[in-house]
Short mmCIF file of C-alpha atoms in Angstrom, two decimals:
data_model
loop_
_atom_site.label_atom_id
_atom_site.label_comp_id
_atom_site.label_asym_id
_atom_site.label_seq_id
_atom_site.Cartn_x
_atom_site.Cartn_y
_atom_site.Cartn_z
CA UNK A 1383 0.00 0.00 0.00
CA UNK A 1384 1.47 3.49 -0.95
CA UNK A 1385 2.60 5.63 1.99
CA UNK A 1386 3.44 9.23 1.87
CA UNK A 1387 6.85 10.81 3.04
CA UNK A 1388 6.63 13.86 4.43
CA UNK A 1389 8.55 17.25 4.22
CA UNK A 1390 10.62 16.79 7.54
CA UNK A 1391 11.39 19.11 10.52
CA UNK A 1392 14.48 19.29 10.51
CA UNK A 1393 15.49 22.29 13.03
CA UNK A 1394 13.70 23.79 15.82
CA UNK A 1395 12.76 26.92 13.78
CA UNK A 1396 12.25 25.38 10.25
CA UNK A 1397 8.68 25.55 8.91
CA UNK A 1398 9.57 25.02 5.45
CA UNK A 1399 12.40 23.48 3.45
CA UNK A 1400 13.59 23.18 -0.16
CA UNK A 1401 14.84 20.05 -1.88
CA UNK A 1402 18.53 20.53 -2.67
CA UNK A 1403 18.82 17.44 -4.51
CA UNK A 1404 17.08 14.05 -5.38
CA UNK A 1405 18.62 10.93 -5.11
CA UNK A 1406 16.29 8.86 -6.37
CA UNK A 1407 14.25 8.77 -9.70
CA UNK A 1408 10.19 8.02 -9.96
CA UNK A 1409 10.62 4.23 -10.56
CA UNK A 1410 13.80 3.50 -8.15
CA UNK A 1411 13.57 1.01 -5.52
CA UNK A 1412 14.06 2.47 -1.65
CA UNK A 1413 15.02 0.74 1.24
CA UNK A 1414 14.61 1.97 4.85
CA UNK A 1415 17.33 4.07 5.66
CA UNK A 1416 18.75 4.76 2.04
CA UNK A 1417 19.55 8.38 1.29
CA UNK A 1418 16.48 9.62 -0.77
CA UNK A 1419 16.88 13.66 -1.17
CA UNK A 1420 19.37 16.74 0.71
CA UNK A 1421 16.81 19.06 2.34
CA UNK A 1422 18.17 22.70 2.45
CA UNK A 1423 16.49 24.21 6.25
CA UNK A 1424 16.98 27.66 7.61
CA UNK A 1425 20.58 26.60 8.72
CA UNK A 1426 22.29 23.93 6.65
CA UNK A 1427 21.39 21.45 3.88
CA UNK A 1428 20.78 18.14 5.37
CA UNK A 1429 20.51 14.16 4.26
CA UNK A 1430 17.80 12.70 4.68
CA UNK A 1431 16.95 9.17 4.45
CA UNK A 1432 13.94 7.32 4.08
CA UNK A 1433 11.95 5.72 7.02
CA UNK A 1434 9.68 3.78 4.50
CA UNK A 1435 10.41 1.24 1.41
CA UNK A 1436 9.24 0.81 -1.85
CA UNK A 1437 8.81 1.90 -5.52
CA UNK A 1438 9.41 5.67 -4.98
CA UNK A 1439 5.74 6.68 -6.96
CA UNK A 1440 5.29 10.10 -6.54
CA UNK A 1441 7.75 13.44 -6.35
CA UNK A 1442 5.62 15.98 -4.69
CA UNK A 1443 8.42 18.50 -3.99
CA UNK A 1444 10.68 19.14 -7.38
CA UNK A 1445 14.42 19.91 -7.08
CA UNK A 1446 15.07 24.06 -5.85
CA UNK A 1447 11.21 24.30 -4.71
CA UNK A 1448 9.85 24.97 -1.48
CA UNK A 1449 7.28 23.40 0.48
CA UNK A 1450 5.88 23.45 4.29
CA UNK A 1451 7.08 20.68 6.93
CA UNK A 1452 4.36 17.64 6.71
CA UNK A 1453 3.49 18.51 2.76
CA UNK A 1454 3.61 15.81 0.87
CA UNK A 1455 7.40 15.41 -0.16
CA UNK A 1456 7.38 12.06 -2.18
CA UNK A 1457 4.86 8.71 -2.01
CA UNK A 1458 6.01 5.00 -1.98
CA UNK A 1459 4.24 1.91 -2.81
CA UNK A 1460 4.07 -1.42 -4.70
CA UNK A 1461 5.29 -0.77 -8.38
CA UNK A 1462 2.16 0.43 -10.60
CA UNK A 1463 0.30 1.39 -8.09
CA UNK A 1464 -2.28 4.48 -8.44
CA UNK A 1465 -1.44 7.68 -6.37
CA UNK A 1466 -4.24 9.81 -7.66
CA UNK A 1467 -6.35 9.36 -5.04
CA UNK A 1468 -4.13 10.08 -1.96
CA UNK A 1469 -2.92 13.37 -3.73
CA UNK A 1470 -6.98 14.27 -4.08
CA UNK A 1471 -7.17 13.56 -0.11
CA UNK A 1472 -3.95 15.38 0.31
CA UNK A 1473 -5.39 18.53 -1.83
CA UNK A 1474 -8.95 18.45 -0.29
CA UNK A 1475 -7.44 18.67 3.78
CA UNK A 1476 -4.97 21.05 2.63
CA UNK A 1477 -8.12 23.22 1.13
CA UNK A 1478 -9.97 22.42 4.36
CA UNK A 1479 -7.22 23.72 6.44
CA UNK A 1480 -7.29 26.80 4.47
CA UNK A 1481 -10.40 27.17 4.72
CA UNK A 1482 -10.47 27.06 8.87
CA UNK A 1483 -8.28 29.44 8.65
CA UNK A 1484 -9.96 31.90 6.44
CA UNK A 1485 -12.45 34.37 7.97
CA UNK A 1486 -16.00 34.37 7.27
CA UNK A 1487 -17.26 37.31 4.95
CA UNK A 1488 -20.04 38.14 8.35
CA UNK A 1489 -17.27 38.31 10.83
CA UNK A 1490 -14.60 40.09 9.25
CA UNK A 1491 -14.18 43.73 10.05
CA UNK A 1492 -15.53 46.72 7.20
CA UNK A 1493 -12.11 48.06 6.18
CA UNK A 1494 -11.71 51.46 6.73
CA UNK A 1495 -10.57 54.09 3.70
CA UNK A 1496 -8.60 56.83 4.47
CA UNK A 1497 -8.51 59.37 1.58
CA UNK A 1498 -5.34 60.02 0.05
CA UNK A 1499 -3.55 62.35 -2.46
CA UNK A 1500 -3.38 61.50 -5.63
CA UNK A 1501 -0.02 61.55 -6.81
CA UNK A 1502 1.06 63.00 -9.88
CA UNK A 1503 2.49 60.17 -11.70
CA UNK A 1504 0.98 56.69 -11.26
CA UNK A 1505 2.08 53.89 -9.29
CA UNK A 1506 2.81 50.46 -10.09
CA UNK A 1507 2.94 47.64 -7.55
CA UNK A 1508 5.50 45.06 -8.30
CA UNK A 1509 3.88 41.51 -8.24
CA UNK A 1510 5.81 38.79 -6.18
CA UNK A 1511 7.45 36.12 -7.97
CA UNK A 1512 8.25 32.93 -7.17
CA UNK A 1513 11.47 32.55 -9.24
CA UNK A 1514 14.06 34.74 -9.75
CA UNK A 1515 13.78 37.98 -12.33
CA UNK A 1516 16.54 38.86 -14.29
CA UNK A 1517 17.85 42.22 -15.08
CA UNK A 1518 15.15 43.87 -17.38
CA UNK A 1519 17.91 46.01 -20.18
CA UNK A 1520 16.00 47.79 -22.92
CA UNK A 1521 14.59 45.38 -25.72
CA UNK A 1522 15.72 42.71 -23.98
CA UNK A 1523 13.57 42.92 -21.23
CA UNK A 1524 11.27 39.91 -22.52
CA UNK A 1525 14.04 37.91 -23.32
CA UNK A 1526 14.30 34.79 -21.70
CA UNK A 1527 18.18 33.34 -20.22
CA UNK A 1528 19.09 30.01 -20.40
CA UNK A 1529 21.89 29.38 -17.63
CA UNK A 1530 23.19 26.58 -15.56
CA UNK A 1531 22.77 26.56 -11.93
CA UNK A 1532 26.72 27.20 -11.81
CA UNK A 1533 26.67 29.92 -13.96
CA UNK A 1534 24.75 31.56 -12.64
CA UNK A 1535 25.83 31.84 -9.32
CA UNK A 1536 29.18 32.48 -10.36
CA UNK A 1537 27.90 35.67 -12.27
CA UNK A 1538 26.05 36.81 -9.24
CA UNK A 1539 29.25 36.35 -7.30
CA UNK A 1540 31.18 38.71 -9.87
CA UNK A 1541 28.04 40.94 -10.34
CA UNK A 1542 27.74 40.10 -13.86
CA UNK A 1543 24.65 40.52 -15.49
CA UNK A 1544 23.74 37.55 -17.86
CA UNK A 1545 21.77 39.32 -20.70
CA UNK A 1546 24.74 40.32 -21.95
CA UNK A 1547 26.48 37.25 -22.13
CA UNK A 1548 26.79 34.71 -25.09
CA UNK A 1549 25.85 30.83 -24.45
CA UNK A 1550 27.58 28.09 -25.64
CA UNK A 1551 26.04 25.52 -24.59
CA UNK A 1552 22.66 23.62 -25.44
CA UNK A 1553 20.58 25.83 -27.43
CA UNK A 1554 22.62 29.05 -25.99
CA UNK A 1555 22.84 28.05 -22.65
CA UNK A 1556 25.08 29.91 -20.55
CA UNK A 1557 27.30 27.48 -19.16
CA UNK A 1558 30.51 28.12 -17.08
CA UNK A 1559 33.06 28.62 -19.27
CA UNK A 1560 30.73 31.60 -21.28
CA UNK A 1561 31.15 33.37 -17.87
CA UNK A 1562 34.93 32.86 -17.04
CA UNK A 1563 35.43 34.15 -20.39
CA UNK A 1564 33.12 37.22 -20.33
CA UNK A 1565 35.39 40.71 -20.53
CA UNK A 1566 32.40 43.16 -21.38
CA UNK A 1567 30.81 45.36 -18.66
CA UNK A 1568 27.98 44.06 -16.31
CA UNK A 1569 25.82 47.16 -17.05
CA UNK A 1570 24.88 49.69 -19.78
CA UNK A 1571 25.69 53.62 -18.67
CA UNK A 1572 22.03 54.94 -18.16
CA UNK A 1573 19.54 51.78 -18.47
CA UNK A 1574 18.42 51.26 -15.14
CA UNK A 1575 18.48 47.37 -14.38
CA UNK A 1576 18.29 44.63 -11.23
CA UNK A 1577 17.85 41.63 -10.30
CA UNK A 1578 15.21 40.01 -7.49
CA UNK A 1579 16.21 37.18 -5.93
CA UNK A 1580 13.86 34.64 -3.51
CA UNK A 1581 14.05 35.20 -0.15
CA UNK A 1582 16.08 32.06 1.22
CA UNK A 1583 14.99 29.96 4.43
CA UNK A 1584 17.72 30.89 5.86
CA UNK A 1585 16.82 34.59 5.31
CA UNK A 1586 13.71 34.25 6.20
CA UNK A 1587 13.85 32.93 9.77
CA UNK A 1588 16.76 34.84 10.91
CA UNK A 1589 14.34 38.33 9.81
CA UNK A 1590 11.43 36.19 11.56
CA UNK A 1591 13.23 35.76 14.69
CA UNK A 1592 15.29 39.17 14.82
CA UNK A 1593 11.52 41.22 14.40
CA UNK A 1594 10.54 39.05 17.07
CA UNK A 1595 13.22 40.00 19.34
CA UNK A 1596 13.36 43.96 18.31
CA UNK A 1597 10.26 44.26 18.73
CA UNK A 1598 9.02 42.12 21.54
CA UNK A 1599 12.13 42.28 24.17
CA UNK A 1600 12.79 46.03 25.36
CA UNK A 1601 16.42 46.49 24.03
CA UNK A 1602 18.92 48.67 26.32
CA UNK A 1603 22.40 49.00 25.23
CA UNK A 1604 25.77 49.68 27.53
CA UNK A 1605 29.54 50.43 25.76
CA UNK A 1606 33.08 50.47 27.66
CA UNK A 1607 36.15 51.05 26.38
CA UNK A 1608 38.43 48.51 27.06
CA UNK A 1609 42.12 48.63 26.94
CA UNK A 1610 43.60 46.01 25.25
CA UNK A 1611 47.75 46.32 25.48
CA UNK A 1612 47.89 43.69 27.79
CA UNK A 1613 45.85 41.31 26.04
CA UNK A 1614 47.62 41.73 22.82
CA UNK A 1615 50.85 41.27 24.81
CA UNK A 1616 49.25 38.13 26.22
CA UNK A 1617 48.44 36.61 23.02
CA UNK A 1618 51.90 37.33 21.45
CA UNK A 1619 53.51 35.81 24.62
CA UNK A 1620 51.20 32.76 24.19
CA UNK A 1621 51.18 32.07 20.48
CA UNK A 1622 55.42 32.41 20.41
CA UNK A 1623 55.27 28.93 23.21
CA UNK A 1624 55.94 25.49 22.11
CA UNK A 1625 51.97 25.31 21.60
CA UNK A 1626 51.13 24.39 18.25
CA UNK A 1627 47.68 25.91 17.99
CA UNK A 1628 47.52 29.68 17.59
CA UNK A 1629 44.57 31.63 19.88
CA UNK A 1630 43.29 34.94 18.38
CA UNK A 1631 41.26 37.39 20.10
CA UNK A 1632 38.07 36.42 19.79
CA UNK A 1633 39.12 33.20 21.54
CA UNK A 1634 40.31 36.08 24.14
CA UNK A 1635 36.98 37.40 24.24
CA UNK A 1636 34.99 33.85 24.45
CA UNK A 1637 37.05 32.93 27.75
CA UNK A 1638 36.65 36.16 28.85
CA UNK A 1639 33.24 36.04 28.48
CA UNK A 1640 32.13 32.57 29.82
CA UNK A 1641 34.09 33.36 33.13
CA UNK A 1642 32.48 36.78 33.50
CA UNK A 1643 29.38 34.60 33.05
CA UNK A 1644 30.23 32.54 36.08
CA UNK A 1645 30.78 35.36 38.03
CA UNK A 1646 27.20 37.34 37.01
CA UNK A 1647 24.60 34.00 36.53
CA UNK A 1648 22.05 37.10 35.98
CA UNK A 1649 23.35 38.15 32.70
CA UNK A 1650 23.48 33.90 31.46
CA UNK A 1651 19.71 34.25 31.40
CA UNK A 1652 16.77 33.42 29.23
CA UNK A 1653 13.22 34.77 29.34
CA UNK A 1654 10.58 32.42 28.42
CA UNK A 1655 7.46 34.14 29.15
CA UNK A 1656 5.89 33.02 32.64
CA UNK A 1657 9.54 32.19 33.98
CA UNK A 1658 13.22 33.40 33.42
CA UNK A 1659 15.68 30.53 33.32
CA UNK A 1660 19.09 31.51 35.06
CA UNK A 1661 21.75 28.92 33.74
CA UNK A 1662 24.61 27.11 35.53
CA UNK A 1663 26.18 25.88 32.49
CA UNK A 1664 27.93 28.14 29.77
CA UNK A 1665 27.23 27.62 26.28
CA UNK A 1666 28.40 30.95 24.52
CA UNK A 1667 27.08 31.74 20.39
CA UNK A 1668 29.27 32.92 18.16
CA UNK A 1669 28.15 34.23 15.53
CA UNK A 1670 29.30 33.48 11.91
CA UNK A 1671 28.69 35.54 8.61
CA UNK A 1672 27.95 32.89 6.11
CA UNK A 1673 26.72 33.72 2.06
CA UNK A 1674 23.22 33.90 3.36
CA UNK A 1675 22.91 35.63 6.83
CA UNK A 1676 24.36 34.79 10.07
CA UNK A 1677 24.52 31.45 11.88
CA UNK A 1678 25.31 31.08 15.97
CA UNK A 1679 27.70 27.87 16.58
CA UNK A 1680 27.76 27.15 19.85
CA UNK A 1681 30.54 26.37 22.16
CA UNK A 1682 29.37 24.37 25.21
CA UNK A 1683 31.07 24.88 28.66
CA UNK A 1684 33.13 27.23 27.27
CA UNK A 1685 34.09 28.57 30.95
CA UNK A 1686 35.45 24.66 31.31
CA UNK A 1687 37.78 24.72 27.97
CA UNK A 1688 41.57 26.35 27.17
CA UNK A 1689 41.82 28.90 24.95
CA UNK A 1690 43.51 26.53 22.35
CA UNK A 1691 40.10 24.27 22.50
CA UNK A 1692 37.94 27.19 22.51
CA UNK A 1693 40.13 28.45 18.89
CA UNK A 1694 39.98 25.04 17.39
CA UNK A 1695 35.87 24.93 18.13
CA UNK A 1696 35.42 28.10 16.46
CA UNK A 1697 37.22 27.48 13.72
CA UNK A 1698 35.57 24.59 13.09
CA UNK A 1699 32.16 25.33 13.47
CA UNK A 1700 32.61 28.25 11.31
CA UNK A 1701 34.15 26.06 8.34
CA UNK A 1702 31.10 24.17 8.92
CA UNK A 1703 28.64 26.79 8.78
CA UNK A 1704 29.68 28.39 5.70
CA UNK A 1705 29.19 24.44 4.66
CA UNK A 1706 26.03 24.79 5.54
CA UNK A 1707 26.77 21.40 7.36
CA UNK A 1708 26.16 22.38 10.67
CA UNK A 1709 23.89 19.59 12.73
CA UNK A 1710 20.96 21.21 14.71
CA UNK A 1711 22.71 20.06 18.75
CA UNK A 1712 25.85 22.07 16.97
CA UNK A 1713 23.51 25.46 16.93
CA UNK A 1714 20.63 24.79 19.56
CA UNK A 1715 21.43 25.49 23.08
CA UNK A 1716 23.03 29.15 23.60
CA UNK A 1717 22.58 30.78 26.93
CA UNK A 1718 24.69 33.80 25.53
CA UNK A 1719 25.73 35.37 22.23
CA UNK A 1720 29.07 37.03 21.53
CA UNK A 1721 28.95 38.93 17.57
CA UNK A 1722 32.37 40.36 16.55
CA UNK A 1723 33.09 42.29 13.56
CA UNK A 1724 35.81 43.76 14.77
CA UNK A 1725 37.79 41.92 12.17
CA UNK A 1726 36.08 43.85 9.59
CA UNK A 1727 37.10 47.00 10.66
CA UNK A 1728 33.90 47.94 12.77
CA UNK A 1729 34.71 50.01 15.48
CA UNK A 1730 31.65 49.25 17.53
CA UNK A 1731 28.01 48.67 16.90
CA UNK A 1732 24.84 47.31 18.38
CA UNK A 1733 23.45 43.83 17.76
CA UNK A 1734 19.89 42.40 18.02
CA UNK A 1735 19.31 39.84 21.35
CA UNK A 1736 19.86 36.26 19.88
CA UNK A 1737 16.69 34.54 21.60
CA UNK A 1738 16.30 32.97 23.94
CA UNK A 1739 18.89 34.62 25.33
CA UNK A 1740 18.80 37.56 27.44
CA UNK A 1741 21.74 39.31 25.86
CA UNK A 1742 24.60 40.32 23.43
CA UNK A 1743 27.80 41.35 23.04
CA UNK A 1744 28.89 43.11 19.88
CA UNK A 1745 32.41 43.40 19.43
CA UNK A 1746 34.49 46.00 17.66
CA UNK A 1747 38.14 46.14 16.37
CA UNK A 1748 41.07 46.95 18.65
CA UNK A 1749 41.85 51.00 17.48
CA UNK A 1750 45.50 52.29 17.80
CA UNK A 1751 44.30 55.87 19.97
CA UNK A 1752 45.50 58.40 21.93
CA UNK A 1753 44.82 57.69 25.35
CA UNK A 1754 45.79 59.06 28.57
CA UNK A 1755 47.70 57.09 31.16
CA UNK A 1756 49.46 58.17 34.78
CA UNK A 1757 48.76 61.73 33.32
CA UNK A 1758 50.55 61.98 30.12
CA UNK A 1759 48.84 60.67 26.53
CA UNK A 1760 50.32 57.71 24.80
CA UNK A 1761 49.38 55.49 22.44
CA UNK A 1762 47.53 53.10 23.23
CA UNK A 1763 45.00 50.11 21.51
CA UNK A 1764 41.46 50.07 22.99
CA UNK A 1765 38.23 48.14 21.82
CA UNK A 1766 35.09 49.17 22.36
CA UNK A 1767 32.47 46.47 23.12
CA UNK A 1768 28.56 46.95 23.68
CA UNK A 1769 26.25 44.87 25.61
CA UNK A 1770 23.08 44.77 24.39
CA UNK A 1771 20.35 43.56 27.56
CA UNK A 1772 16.54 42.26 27.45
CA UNK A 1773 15.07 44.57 30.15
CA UNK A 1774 12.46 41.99 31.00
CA UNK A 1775 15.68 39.67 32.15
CA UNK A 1776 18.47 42.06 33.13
CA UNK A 1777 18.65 45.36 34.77
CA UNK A 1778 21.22 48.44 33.95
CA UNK A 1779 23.41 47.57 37.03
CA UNK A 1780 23.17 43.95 36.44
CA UNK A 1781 24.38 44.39 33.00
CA UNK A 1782 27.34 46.89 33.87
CA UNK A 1783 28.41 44.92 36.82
CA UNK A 1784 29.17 42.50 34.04
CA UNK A 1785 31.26 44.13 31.49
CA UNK A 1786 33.45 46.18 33.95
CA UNK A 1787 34.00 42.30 34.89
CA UNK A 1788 34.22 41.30 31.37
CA UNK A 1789 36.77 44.46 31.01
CA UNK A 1790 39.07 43.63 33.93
CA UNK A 1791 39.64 40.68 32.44
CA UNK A 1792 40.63 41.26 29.20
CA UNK A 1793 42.81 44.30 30.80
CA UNK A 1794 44.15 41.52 33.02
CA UNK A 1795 44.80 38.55 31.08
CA UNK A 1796 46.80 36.58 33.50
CA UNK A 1797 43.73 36.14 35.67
CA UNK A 1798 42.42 33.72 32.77
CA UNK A 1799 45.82 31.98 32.16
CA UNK A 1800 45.85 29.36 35.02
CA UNK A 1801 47.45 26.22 34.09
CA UNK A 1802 44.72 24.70 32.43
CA UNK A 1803 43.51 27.96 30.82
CA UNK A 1804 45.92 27.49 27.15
#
C-alpha cells in the first residue's frame, strides 16, 4: 500500500524546506534508511533518508522548490500502483485547512478608507514572484536566459549581469566557461536594471526571529572602552610557546566572556514568558557571517575549555557553517551570544538579542588611539564592546556589573591563564 513521506522538521525553527537534490528517480527502488533527497532548512542542507520502502511513486516537492514541513514530499508503494487518489485527499485537507483558517465574509471587520492624495504620476505595484527575475535592459527585457545553476551563481558572485552574455552551450545556454570568459561590462551607462532574488529559508527565519526579538524584548544598550595592550601582549607571549595551535582574540573574548558569566549567573539568562531561566552551564554563540545571513555555533562549557580548545571549536564550526553542514545540537542550546566584527574593521556597533537569550555582546576592532595614562597621553590600543540587555531579564546595574567584569579581564589577562587555561 502506498505511503506518503513527508517534508521533515528538521530544526527547531524550520517551517519550510527546499529540496537541494534528489537521489532517487520516480521508478527507483528504496530501502529503509537509504539516502532519498538533501533538504536545504533555515541553517544547513541536510541528508535525509527514508523511514519507508518501496517503488518511490510520486515526487511531490521538485528539485530548488519549497514546500511546508508535513506537505507531501514524495509517495512510496508497490510498483504500478495508483497515487491519484491520496494526492486528491492530500489537496482536499490542505483546502480544508485553508479554509479554517480563512475568515467568514459576516465576521470580518468593514475596512476602513482613508482618503489620500493622488499623486502625480501613477504607481505600479511590483507583483511577487516565485522565481528569480533577471535584469530587465531595454529590448531585452522579454528575453528569456538560459543558464546553468553554476553559472549563474558564479555571475552573481562577480556581479555580472547575464543578458549580456553569449551561451555556448545547449541551445545558448550559458554554461561556465561563457562566464569565465566574459570581458564586457555588467551594465549599460544609463539603463536602469536589477535583479530580485527569492528570499532564502535561511533569510527568512533569521528576519522572523530578529523582528521578534526587536520588537518584543525592550532592548537597552551599555559600551566600555576597554584597553587592550595587555591582552595583545598576552596573546603574542602565548602564540610564540611550544603550543602548536595559535589563539586569536576572539578566543580572548569567548574565555573572557564565559568566566564573567560565572561570576554574574544574571546576565546567562533566558526569558521564556511566565519564567526566566538563570543557567549554571555556559554555552556561549558565536556568531558566523555565512553567504546567506548569520549562523550562531555554539561552544558548550566554554568557561570549562583552554583557549587553544575554545580556537579550534570556532574554527571549526565556522568552516562548517559556511558548509552549511552544521547539525541542529551544533547550533541549539546558547545561553549567551558574543557577535564580533571587529575583524572587519567595525569600530563598535549594536546587535539584536539572539533569543532565547537575554543578551549580546557586539564586538568591535582593537583601534591604535590616543589615550591618557598616569597623566601623560600615549598610544595606546582600545576596543570598544557593547552589551546589548533584554530589560524583561536584566537590569542596567546587572548588566554593567558585568562588562566592567568582562573588562578587567581582558585588561588583566593573567587572571584567565591558570594552568589549564591554554
Amino acid at each position: 500500500m502506498a505511503e506518503i513521506v513527508r517534508m521533515p522538521k528538521l530544526s527547531d525553527t524550520m517551517t519550510e524546506g527546499v529540496v537541494a537534490e534528489w537521489h532517487k528517480n520516480v521508478g527507483d527502488n528504496i530501502e529503509s534508511g537509504e539516502l532519498l533527497a538533501e533538504i536545504e532548512t533555515d541553517k544547513a542542507t541536510m541528508e535525509f533518508e527514508s523511514f519507508q520502502e518501496g517503488v518511490l511513486l510520486h515526487i511531490g516537492v521538485e528539485k530548488g522548490q519549497t514546500a511546508p514541513v508535513d506537505s507531501v514530499l514524495a509517495i512510496l508503494g508497490e510498483k504500478g500502483e495508483d497515487v491519484s487518489k491520496i494526492l486528491k485527499a492530500e489537496a482536499e485537507n490542505a483546502n480544508t485547512k485553508e479554509d479554517k483558517k480563512s475568515p467568514t465574509p459576516e465576521k470580518m471587520d468593514t475596512p476602513k478608507v482613508t482618503p489620500s492624495v493622488t499623486p502625480s504620476q501613477p504607481i505600479v505595484a511590483a507583483q511577487p514572484t516565485s522565481s528569480p527575475v533577471m535584469p530587465a535592459v531595454g529590448s531585452l527585457q522579454n528575453v528569456e536566459v538560459k543558464v546553468s545553476p553554476l553559472a549563474k551563481k558564479l555571475a552573481e558572485e562577480r556581479g555580472i549581469n547575464l543578458r549580456f552574455i553569449k551561451g555556448t552551450g545547449t541551445d545558448g545556454r550559458i554554461v561556465k566557461r561563457d562566464v569565465d570568459n566574459y570581458q564586457g561590462k555588467s551594465t549599460v551607462s544609463g539603463v536602469e536594471s536589477f535583479v530580485d532574488h527569492p528570499v532564502s529559508q535561511m533569510r527568512k527565519v533569521i528576519a522572523q526571529r530578529l523582528s521578534e526579538s526587536k520588537f518584543t524584548a525592550p532592548h537597552f544598550y551599555l559600551t566600555v572602552s576597554i584597553d587592550m595592550d595587555n591582552a595583545i601582549n598576552a596573546r603574542k607571549s602565548i602564540n610564540k610557546s611550544i603550543i602548536p595551535s595559535k589563539i586569536s582574540f576572539n578566543d580572548l573574548v569567548v574565555k573572557a566572556v564565559a568566566v564573567s558569566l560565572k561570576d554574574h549567573p544574571k546576565v546567562n539568562a533566558s526569558w521564556y514568558g511566565d519564567f526566566i531561566r538563570y543557567n549554571d552551564h555556559v554555552h556561549i554563540g558565536v556568531a558566523v557571517a555565512v553567504d546567506e545571513g548569520l549562523l550562531v555555533p555554539v561552544i558548550r562549557f566554554a568557561d570549562e575549555k583552554p583557549l587553544t580548545q575554545i580556537g579550534e571549536e570556532v574554527k571549526y564550526f565556522a568552516q562548517k557553517a559556511k558548509d552549511k553542514k552544521l547539525q541542529p545540537e551544533e547550533w541549539e542550546g546558547n545561553t549567551f551570544t558574543i557577535s564580533n566584527l571587529g575583524m572587519f574593521g567595525i569600530d563598535e556597533f549594536t546587535a539584536i538579542v539572539n533569543p532565547p537569550d537575554a543578551c549580546i555582546l557586539a564586538i568591535g576592532g582593537i583601534q591604535q588611539v590616543p589615550v591618557v595614562k598616569e597623566g601623560e597621553v600615549v598610544p595606546g590600543n582600545v576596543m570598544k564592546v557593547t552589551l546589548s540587555c533584554d530589560h524583561r531579564v536584566v537590569d542596567g546595574a546587572v548588566g554593567s556589573a558585568f562588562l566592567n567584569t568582562f573588562k578587567n579581564y581582558l585588561e588583566n589577562p593573567v587572571l584567565l591563564l591558570g594552568r589549564d587555561s591554554i
